[in-house]
Amino acid sequence: MDVVRLDGVSKAFGSVRAVNALSLAVGQGEILGFLGTNGAGKTTTIKMLLGFFRPDAGRVTVLGGDPCDAATRRKIGFMPETAYYYPYLNVRELLAFYGGLCGMSKDQIRTRSEMLIARVGLTDAGNRLLRTYSKGMLQRAGIAQALLHDPDLLILDEPLTGLDPLARIQFRDLILELRRQGKTIFFSSHELSEAELICDRVAILKQGALVLSGAVSEVAGDGRQNLERIFLKVLGVAGGEVAS
Amino acid sequence: MSVRLRQLGALICLSVLELYRRKDLFVVFVLAAVILLPLAFFAPFGVTGAGRYVNELALLLVWLFSIVIGLGTSARLFPPEFESRTIYPMLAKPVARGTVLLGKYSGALAASLLALAVFYLAYGLLTGFRQGVWFPPVLWQAFALHTGFLVIVTALGLLGSLLLTASANVTLCGLLIVGMLSFGQRLAALAATQTVPGKWVLYVIHWVGPHLEFFDLRQRLVHEWPPIGWGVCAAVLAYAACYAAACLALSGLIFKKKRF
């Protein structure tokens, strides 16, 4: 069964067609890099995967269910691109809040929170208010809240924004560890080099339509072309011509 | 404990914790002390009975601060969530939008009632100390109706918070609240003396606007009049519940349709 399935999905806002007849499937345990320039329709697609709104046409299925149902979202973890969270909470309180929203018991929240706070490297800052956190630390808190309820599918919207090189390596290790645990990861990013290192497959979006999809090894060919050049090429940008 | 109750609990805790961390409660306590402490010791000009003017002033301030706290808390319920995008991870969790709305409302109401309870407790203790009458029934009625008032005010604030910025919401709801408290009782009589279309505008406000003047028992408290009938009290509280339910239903429709 596909964990994520988009069948001919379209969405328009007024006269602007944000997503155009998008069909895509992500299998269990796969890491999909969802790539595209700003305004390509990545965030709109993610919002439909999270059930924030329904598509105008086509069908969105996540883990066999409708993401507009709370029961389906119980199995989804989401990390937004830029969220500043609640500045007057510390990370433990933040996780307690989100755990409560997930319907977790206090014991479950405590156990998972401590484990995740340690895993994302926020133990020393666990009692500090979030308003004192750097952008990178907020991103780590964001990863922790996304993983709190042990979801089967993780949707990450630009997760590397604000992370320093060390944190990026730790993040990459975490993602690969999650894949080993059988989690599926839908990874939207501008960071093509990171996507190349982490992802099993990539899907490139242009003006709401899918222009390229395939395994990273297939897309990048025999190693003469990296993902960045392929990306530029399919978008018809001059830099891609070098590769072609 | 059911999942829905845990979700509501998390949302209520968030609102109360915010009030505490933003030092709003601290301000409330200081204001309560500053306003109400003089009641215990102040005998204006040594004239017997003149103390009721001090009581009136204190109650006026209690009402003003309760509006500030109730409206200030509820008007901020959603705009910061939209601005800082915390609404996304919240709605991505397995929680229904209706639960989010109800939890947010309950949190704002709990925070406002907590502040109100502090005011009334201080008022009851200090007037008791000065006048020797401890928590008379009319004070309990005044508190009960004041909670009804806040039930409506926070519901209006919540509705506005889905449509307006926090400052615009506070201004608009503040005008409505003060307007209805001041003129609500006279709207129908005023409308009868007007010509069309002013007449119809006033009638619409009369029928649709919240009659907040129903909840004001200050004169009874100040002049030590007997309590109102408990049936009347219950009817007014039922009106508050119905009005707030209508506001919440409208908010639910807007929130359900809202695109993020």
Coordinates of C-alpha atoms in Angstrom, one line a residue:
Chain A
M1 CA 0.0 0.0 0.0
D2 CA 1.2 3.5 -0.8
V3 CA 1.6 5.7 2.2
V4 CA 1.0 8.8 0.2
R5 CA -1.1 8.8 -2.9
L6 CA -2.0 11.8 -5.1
D7 CA -4.2 11.0 -8.1
G8 CA -4.7 13.9 -10.6
V9 CA -4.8 16.5 -7.8
S10 CA -5.5 20.1 -8.8
K11 CA -5.9 23.1 -6.6
A12 CA -6.5 26.7 -7.7
F13 CA -6.7 29.9 -5.6
G14 CA -8.8 32.3 -7.7
S15 CA -7.2 32.5 -11.1
V16 CA -3.9 31.0 -9.8
R17 CA -3.5 27.3 -10.4
A18 CA -1.3 26.2 -7.5
V19 CA -1.3 22.5 -8.2
N20 CA -2.1 21.0 -11.6
A21 CA -3.1 17.4 -12.1
L22 CA -0.4 16.1 -9.8
S23 CA -0.1 12.3 -9.5
L24 CA 2.5 10.9 -7.1
A25 CA 2.9 7.9 -4.8
V26 CA 5.3 7.3 -1.9
G27 CA 5.8 3.8 -0.6
Q28 CA 6.4 2.7 3.0
G29 CA 9.9 3.4 4.4
E30 CA 10.7 5.7 1.5
I31 CA 12.2 9.2 1.7
L32 CA 10.8 11.4 -1.1
G33 CA 12.5 14.7 -1.8
F34 CA 9.7 17.1 -3.0
L35 CA 11.6 19.8 -4.8
G36 CA 10.7 23.0 -6.7
T37 CA 11.2 26.7 -6.7
N38 CA 9.2 29.1 -4.6
G39 CA 5.6 29.1 -5.7
A40 CA 5.9 25.7 -7.4
G41 CA 3.0 24.3 -5.3
K42 CA 5.0 22.3 -2.7
T43 CA 3.4 23.9 0.3
T44 CA -0.1 23.7 -1.2
T45 CA 0.5 20.0 -1.8
I46 CA 1.7 19.6 1.8
K47 CA -1.4 21.4 3.1
M48 CA -3.6 19.0 1.2
L49 CA -1.7 16.1 2.6
L50 CA -2.4 17.5 6.1
G51 CA -6.1 17.9 5.3
F52 CA -6.0 21.7 5.7
F53 CA -8.2 21.9 2.6
R54 CA -9.4 19.5 -0.1
P55 CA -8.3 19.5 -3.7
D56 CA -10.6 21.0 -6.4
A57 CA -10.0 17.9 -8.5
G58 CA -8.4 14.5 -7.9
R59 CA -7.9 12.5 -4.7
V60 CA -5.5 12.6 -1.8
T61 CA -5.0 9.5 0.2
V62 CA -2.6 9.2 3.2
L63 CA -2.0 5.8 4.8
G64 CA -5.2 4.6 3.1
G65 CA -7.4 7.4 4.6
D66 CA -8.6 10.9 4.1
P67 CA -6.2 13.4 5.7
C68 CA -9.1 15.6 6.6
D69 CA -10.0 12.9 9.2
A70 CA -8.4 13.3 12.6
A71 CA -7.8 9.5 12.7
T72 CA -5.6 9.7 9.6
R73 CA -3.6 12.6 11.0
R74 CA -2.9 10.6 14.1
K75 CA -0.3 8.8 12.0
I76 CA 1.2 11.9 10.4
G77 CA 4.0 14.1 11.9
F78 CA 4.5 17.5 10.5
M79 CA 7.3 20.0 10.8
P80 CA 6.5 23.4 9.3
E81 CA 9.0 25.6 7.4
T82 CA 9.1 28.4 9.9
A83 CA 7.2 28.2 13.1
Y84 CA 8.1 30.3 16.1
Y85 CA 6.0 28.2 18.4
Y86 CA 4.9 29.7 21.7
P87 CA 7.5 32.0 23.1
Y88 CA 6.3 31.8 26.7
L89 CA 6.6 28.0 26.9
N90 CA 9.7 25.9 27.3
V91 CA 10.3 22.9 25.1
R92 CA 8.9 20.4 27.7
E93 CA 5.7 22.5 28.0
L94 CA 5.5 22.7 24.2
L95 CA 5.7 19.0 23.8
A96 CA 3.2 18.5 26.6
F97 CA 0.8 20.8 24.7
Y98 CA 1.2 19.0 21.4
G99 CA 1.0 15.6 23.2
G100 CA -2.3 16.7 24.8
L101 CA -3.6 17.6 21.3
C102 CA -2.6 14.1 20.1
G103 CA -4.6 12.6 23.0
M104 CA -1.5 11.1 24.7
S105 CA -1.4 10.4 28.4
K106 CA 0.9 12.3 30.8
D107 CA 3.2 9.3 31.2
Q108 CA 3.4 8.8 27.4
I109 CA 4.2 12.5 26.9
R110 CA 6.8 12.5 29.6
T111 CA 8.6 9.4 28.3
R112 CA 8.5 10.5 24.6
S113 CA 9.4 14.1 25.4
E114 CA 12.5 13.3 27.4
M115 CA 13.7 10.9 24.8
L116 CA 13.1 13.3 21.9
I117 CA 14.6 16.3 23.7
A118 CA 17.8 14.3 24.2
R119 CA 17.7 13.0 20.7
V120 CA 17.5 16.5 19.1
G121 CA 20.1 17.9 21.5
L122 CA 18.0 20.3 23.6
T123 CA 18.5 18.7 27.0
D124 CA 20.5 21.6 28.4
A125 CA 17.9 24.1 27.1
G126 CA 14.9 22.1 28.2
N127 CA 13.8 24.6 30.8
R128 CA 14.5 27.7 28.8
L129 CA 11.6 29.6 27.3
L130 CA 11.4 29.2 23.5
R131 CA 11.7 33.0 23.0
T132 CA 15.4 32.6 24.0
Y133 CA 16.0 29.9 21.4
S134 CA 18.0 30.5 18.2
K135 CA 16.4 29.6 14.9
G136 CA 18.3 26.3 14.7
M137 CA 17.1 25.4 18.2
L138 CA 13.5 26.1 17.2
Q139 CA 13.9 23.8 14.2
R140 CA 15.1 21.1 16.6
A141 CA 12.0 21.7 18.8
G142 CA 9.9 21.5 15.6
I143 CA 11.4 18.1 14.8
A144 CA 10.7 16.9 18.3
Q145 CA 7.0 17.9 18.2
A146 CA 6.6 16.3 14.8
L147 CA 8.0 13.0 16.1
L148 CA 6.2 13.1 19.5
H149 CA 3.3 10.8 18.7
D150 CA 5.5 8.3 16.8
P151 CA 3.9 8.9 13.4
D152 CA 4.2 6.5 10.5
L153 CA 4.6 9.4 8.0
L154 CA 6.7 12.4 8.6
I155 CA 6.1 15.5 6.4
L156 CA 9.0 18.0 6.6
D157 CA 8.6 21.4 5.0
E158 CA 12.1 22.9 4.5
P159 CA 13.5 21.2 7.7
L160 CA 17.1 22.4 7.2
T161 CA 16.4 26.1 7.4
G162 CA 18.5 27.7 10.1
L163 CA 20.4 24.5 11.0
D164 CA 24.2 24.8 11.4
P165 CA 26.4 22.2 9.6
L166 CA 26.7 20.0 12.7
A167 CA 22.9 20.1 13.3
R168 CA 22.4 19.2 9.6
I169 CA 24.5 16.1 10.0
Q170 CA 22.6 15.2 13.2
F171 CA 19.4 15.8 11.3
R172 CA 20.5 13.6 8.4
D173 CA 21.4 10.8 10.8
L174 CA 18.0 11.1 12.5
I175 CA 16.1 10.9 9.2
L176 CA 18.1 7.9 8.1
E177 CA 17.5 6.3 11.5
L178 CA 13.7 6.9 11.1
R179 CA 13.8 5.3 7.7
R180 CA 15.5 2.2 9.2
Q181 CA 12.5 2.1 11.6
G182 CA 10.2 1.9 8.6
K183 CA 8.9 5.5 8.7
T184 CA 8.0 7.2 5.5
I185 CA 9.4 10.7 5.0
F186 CA 8.0 13.4 2.7
F187 CA 10.7 15.9 2.5
S188 CA 10.2 19.3 0.9
S189 CA 13.4 21.3 0.4
H190 CA 15.4 23.8 -1.5
E191 CA 18.6 22.1 -0.3
L192 CA 19.4 20.0 -3.3
S193 CA 22.7 18.6 -2.0
E194 CA 21.0 17.4 1.2
A195 CA 18.1 16.0 -0.7
E196 CA 20.6 14.1 -2.9
L197 CA 22.3 12.6 0.2
I198 CA 19.1 11.7 2.1
C199 CA 16.4 10.9 -0.4
D200 CA 15.6 7.7 -2.1
R201 CA 13.5 9.4 -4.7
V202 CA 12.9 12.9 -5.8
A203 CA 9.9 14.6 -7.4
I204 CA 10.4 18.0 -9.0
L205 CA 7.5 20.4 -9.3
K206 CA 7.2 23.3 -11.7
Q207 CA 4.2 25.7 -11.7
G208 CA 2.1 23.1 -9.9
A209 CA 2.9 20.2 -12.3
L210 CA 5.2 17.3 -11.8
V211 CA 8.1 17.6 -14.3
L212 CA 10.4 14.8 -13.1
S213 CA 10.1 11.9 -10.7
G214 CA 12.4 9.0 -10.0
A215 CA 15.0 7.4 -7.9
V216 CA 17.9 9.7 -7.1
S217 CA 20.4 7.3 -8.7
E218 CA 18.3 7.2 -11.9
V219 CA 17.8 10.9 -12.0
A220 CA 21.4 11.8 -11.4
G221 CA 22.4 9.2 -13.9
D222 CA 25.9 7.7 -13.8
G223 CA 27.2 10.4 -11.5
R224 CA 28.2 12.9 -14.2
Q225 CA 25.3 15.1 -13.3
N226 CA 24.4 16.1 -9.8
L227 CA 20.8 16.8 -8.6
E228 CA 21.4 20.6 -8.8
R229 CA 22.1 20.5 -12.5
I230 CA 19.2 18.2 -13.2
F231 CA 17.0 20.5 -11.2
L232 CA 18.1 23.5 -13.3
K233 CA 17.7 21.6 -16.5
V234 CA 14.2 20.5 -15.9
L235 CA 13.2 24.0 -14.9
G236 CA 14.7 25.3 -18.1
V237 CA 17.3 27.5 -16.3
A238 CA 20.5 28.4 -18.1
G239 CA 22.8 26.6 -15.5
G240 CA 21.2 23.3 -16.5
E241 CA 22.4 23.7 -20.0
V242 CA 26.0 23.1 -18.9
A243 CA 25.0 19.6 -17.8
S244 CA 23.0 18.9 -20.9
Chain B
M1 CA -9.7 10.3 30.2
S2 CA -11.0 10.6 26.7
V3 CA -8.9 12.0 23.9
R4 CA -11.2 15.0 23.4
L5 CA -10.9 15.9 27.1
R6 CA -7.1 15.7 26.9
Q7 CA -7.2 17.9 23.9
L8 CA -9.4 20.5 25.6
G9 CA -7.2 20.3 28.7
A10 CA -4.1 21.0 26.6
L11 CA -5.7 24.1 25.0
I12 CA -7.1 25.4 28.3
C13 CA -3.7 25.0 30.0
L14 CA -2.0 26.8 27.1
S15 CA -4.3 29.9 27.6
V16 CA -3.9 30.0 31.4
L17 CA -0.1 29.5 31.2
E18 CA 0.1 32.3 28.6
L19 CA -1.8 34.6 31.0
Y20 CA 0.5 33.6 33.8
R21 CA 3.7 33.9 31.8
R22 CA 2.7 37.2 30.2
K23 CA 2.4 38.5 33.8
D24 CA -1.3 39.5 33.1
L25 CA -2.4 37.8 36.3
F26 CA 0.3 39.6 38.2
V27 CA -1.0 42.9 36.9
V28 CA -4.5 41.8 37.9
F29 CA -3.5 41.0 41.4
V30 CA -1.6 44.3 41.8
L31 CA -4.6 46.2 40.4
A32 CA -7.0 44.4 42.7
A33 CA -4.9 45.2 45.7
V34 CA -4.4 48.9 44.7
I35 CA -8.1 49.4 44.0
L36 CA -9.7 47.4 46.7
L37 CA -7.4 47.8 49.7
P38 CA -8.5 51.4 50.3
L39 CA -12.0 50.1 50.7
A40 CA -11.1 48.5 54.0
F41 CA -9.8 51.7 55.6
F42 CA -11.3 54.6 53.8
A43 CA -14.2 56.5 55.4
P44 CA -14.8 59.5 53.2
F45 CA -15.2 62.7 55.2
G46 CA -16.3 60.7 58.2
V47 CA -19.9 60.6 56.7
T48 CA -21.8 57.4 57.4
G49 CA -22.9 55.8 54.2
A50 CA -20.5 57.7 52.0
G51 CA -18.4 54.6 51.8
R52 CA -20.9 53.3 49.2
Y53 CA -19.5 55.8 46.7
V54 CA -16.1 54.1 47.2
N55 CA -17.8 50.7 46.7
E56 CA -19.4 52.1 43.5
L57 CA -16.0 53.3 42.2
A58 CA -14.4 50.0 43.1
L59 CA -17.1 48.0 41.3
L60 CA -16.8 50.2 38.2
L61 CA -13.1 49.5 38.1
V62 CA -13.7 45.7 38.6
W63 CA -16.0 45.8 35.6
L64 CA -13.6 47.8 33.5
F65 CA -10.7 45.4 34.3
S66 CA -12.8 42.4 33.7
I67 CA -13.6 43.7 30.3
V68 CA -9.9 44.4 29.6
I69 CA -8.9 40.9 30.8
G70 CA -11.8 39.1 29.1
L71 CA -11.6 40.9 25.8
G72 CA -7.8 41.2 25.9
T73 CA -7.4 37.4 26.3
S74 CA -10.1 36.3 23.8
A75 CA -9.1 38.9 21.1
R76 CA -5.6 37.4 21.0
L77 CA -6.8 33.8 20.6
F78 CA -6.1 33.4 16.9
P79 CA -4.3 36.3 15.4
P80 CA -0.9 35.4 16.9
E81 CA -1.5 31.8 15.8
F82 CA -2.0 33.0 12.2
E83 CA 0.9 35.4 12.4
S84 CA 3.5 33.1 13.8
R85 CA 2.1 30.1 11.9
T86 CA 1.7 28.0 15.0
I87 CA -1.7 27.2 13.6
Y88 CA -0.1 24.7 11.1
P89 CA 1.5 22.3 13.5
M90 CA -1.7 22.6 15.7
L91 CA -4.1 21.7 12.9
A92 CA -1.7 19.0 11.7
K93 CA -2.3 17.1 15.0
P94 CA -5.3 14.7 15.2
V95 CA -7.6 17.3 16.6
A96 CA -10.9 18.5 15.1
R97 CA -11.2 22.2 14.3
G98 CA -14.3 22.3 16.6
T99 CA -12.2 21.0 19.5
V100 CA -9.6 23.7 18.8
L101 CA -12.2 26.4 18.9
L102 CA -13.9 25.1 22.0
G103 CA -10.6 24.6 23.8
K104 CA -9.4 28.1 22.9
Y105 CA -12.7 29.5 24.1
S106 CA -12.6 27.5 27.3
G107 CA -9.1 28.6 28.0
A108 CA -9.8 32.3 27.5
L109 CA -12.9 32.0 29.7
A110 CA -11.1 30.1 32.4
A111 CA -8.3 32.7 32.4
S112 CA -10.9 35.6 32.6
L113 CA -12.9 33.9 35.3
L114 CA -9.8 33.3 37.4
A115 CA -9.1 37.0 37.3
L116 CA -12.7 37.8 38.1
A117 CA -12.7 35.5 41.0
V118 CA -9.7 37.3 42.4
F119 CA -11.5 40.6 42.1
Y120 CA -14.7 39.4 43.8
L121 CA -12.8 37.6 46.5
A122 CA -10.9 40.7 47.4
Y123 CA -14.1 42.9 47.2
G124 CA -16.0 40.4 49.4
L125 CA -13.3 40.2 52.0
L126 CA -12.6 43.9 52.2
T127 CA -16.2 45.1 52.3
G128 CA -16.9 42.3 54.8
F129 CA -14.0 43.6 56.9
R130 CA -15.3 47.2 56.7
Q131 CA -19.1 46.7 56.9
G132 CA -19.2 43.4 58.8
V133 CA -21.4 41.7 56.1
W134 CA -19.5 38.7 54.7
F135 CA -20.3 37.6 51.1
P136 CA -24.1 38.4 51.1
P137 CA -26.3 36.6 48.5
V138 CA -26.4 39.6 46.3
L139 CA -22.6 39.5 46.0
W140 CA -22.8 35.8 44.9
Q141 CA -25.5 36.8 42.3
A142 CA -23.4 39.7 41.1
F143 CA -20.5 37.3 40.6
A144 CA -22.6 34.7 38.9
L145 CA -24.1 37.3 36.5
H146 CA -20.6 38.8 35.9
T147 CA -19.4 35.3 34.8
G148 CA -22.4 35.2 32.4
F149 CA -21.2 38.6 31.1
L150 CA -17.7 37.2 30.5
V151 CA -19.2 34.1 28.8
I152 CA -20.6 36.5 26.2
V153 CA -17.6 38.8 26.0
T154 CA -15.1 36.0 25.4
A155 CA -17.4 34.5 22.8
L156 CA -17.5 37.8 21.0
G157 CA -13.8 38.2 21.3
L158 CA -13.2 34.7 19.9
L159 CA -15.5 35.4 16.9
G160 CA -13.7 38.7 16.2
S161 CA -10.3 37.0 16.6
L162 CA -11.1 34.9 13.5
L163 CA -11.9 37.9 11.4
L164 CA -9.9 40.8 12.7
T165 CA -6.5 41.7 14.0
A166 CA -6.3 41.8 17.8
S167 CA -6.3 45.6 18.0
A168 CA -9.2 46.0 15.6
N169 CA -11.1 43.3 17.5
V170 CA -10.5 44.9 20.9
T171 CA -11.7 48.3 19.5
L172 CA -14.8 47.0 17.8
C173 CA -15.9 44.7 20.6
G174 CA -15.0 47.3 23.2
L175 CA -17.3 49.8 21.6
L176 CA -20.1 47.2 21.3
I177 CA -19.7 46.2 25.0
V178 CA -19.5 49.8 26.4
G179 CA -22.3 50.8 24.0
M180 CA -24.6 48.0 25.0
L181 CA -23.9 48.5 28.7
S182 CA -24.7 52.2 28.5
F183 CA -27.6 52.2 26.0
G184 CA -28.8 48.6 25.8
Q185 CA -31.7 49.2 28.1
R186 CA -33.0 52.2 26.2
L187 CA -32.5 51.0 22.6
A188 CA -36.1 49.9 22.1
A189 CA -37.5 53.1 23.5
L190 CA -35.0 55.1 21.4
A191 CA -35.9 53.2 18.3
A192 CA -39.6 54.0 18.7
T193 CA -38.9 57.7 18.5
Q194 CA -36.8 57.5 15.3
T195 CA -37.8 57.5 11.7
V196 CA -36.9 54.8 9.1
P197 CA -34.1 53.7 8.4
G198 CA -32.6 54.7 11.8
K199 CA -35.5 53.1 13.5
W200 CA -34.8 49.7 11.9
V201 CA -31.1 50.0 12.6
L202 CA -31.8 50.5 16.3
Y203 CA -34.3 47.6 16.3
V204 CA -31.7 45.3 14.7
I205 CA -29.1 46.3 17.3
H206 CA -31.8 45.8 20.0
W207 CA -32.7 42.3 18.8
V208 CA -29.2 41.1 17.7
G209 CA -26.9 42.9 20.0
P210 CA -25.9 41.3 23.4
H211 CA -27.9 42.8 26.2
L212 CA -25.0 43.1 28.6
E213 CA -26.9 45.4 30.9
F214 CA -28.8 42.4 32.2
F215 CA -25.7 41.2 34.0
D216 CA -24.9 44.4 35.9
L217 CA -25.9 44.2 39.6
R218 CA -23.7 47.0 40.8
Q219 CA -26.5 49.2 42.0
R220 CA -27.9 46.4 44.1
L221 CA -24.5 45.8 45.7
V222 CA -23.8 49.4 46.3
H223 CA -27.1 50.3 47.8
E224 CA -27.4 47.0 49.6
W225 CA -30.7 46.2 48.0
P226 CA -32.1 42.6 48.3
P227 CA -31.0 40.0 45.8
I228 CA -33.0 39.4 42.6
G229 CA -35.0 36.3 42.2
W230 CA -32.9 33.2 41.5
G231 CA -35.2 32.3 38.6
V232 CA -34.4 35.7 37.0
C233 CA -30.7 35.0 37.6
A234 CA -31.0 31.6 36.0
A235 CA -32.8 33.1 33.0
V236 CA -30.2 35.7 32.5
L237 CA -27.4 33.1 32.7
A238 CA -29.4 30.9 30.1
Y239 CA -29.5 34.0 27.9
A240 CA -25.7 34.3 28.2
A241 CA -25.3 30.6 27.4
C242 CA -27.5 30.9 24.3
Y243 CA -25.8 34.0 23.0
A244 CA -22.3 32.5 23.5
A245 CA -23.5 29.3 21.8
A246 CA -24.7 31.3 18.8
C247 CA -21.3 33.2 18.6
L248 CA -19.4 29.8 18.9
A249 CA -21.5 28.2 16.2
L250 CA -20.8 31.2 13.9
S251 CA -17.1 31.0 14.8
G252 CA -17.2 27.3 14.1
L253 CA -18.6 27.9 10.6
I254 CA -15.9 30.6 9.9
F255 CA -13.1 28.5 11.3
K256 CA -14.2 25.4 9.3
K257 CA -14.2 27.4 6.0
K258 CA -11.1 29.3 6.8
R259 CA -8.2 28.6 4.5
F260 CA -4.7 28.4 6.0

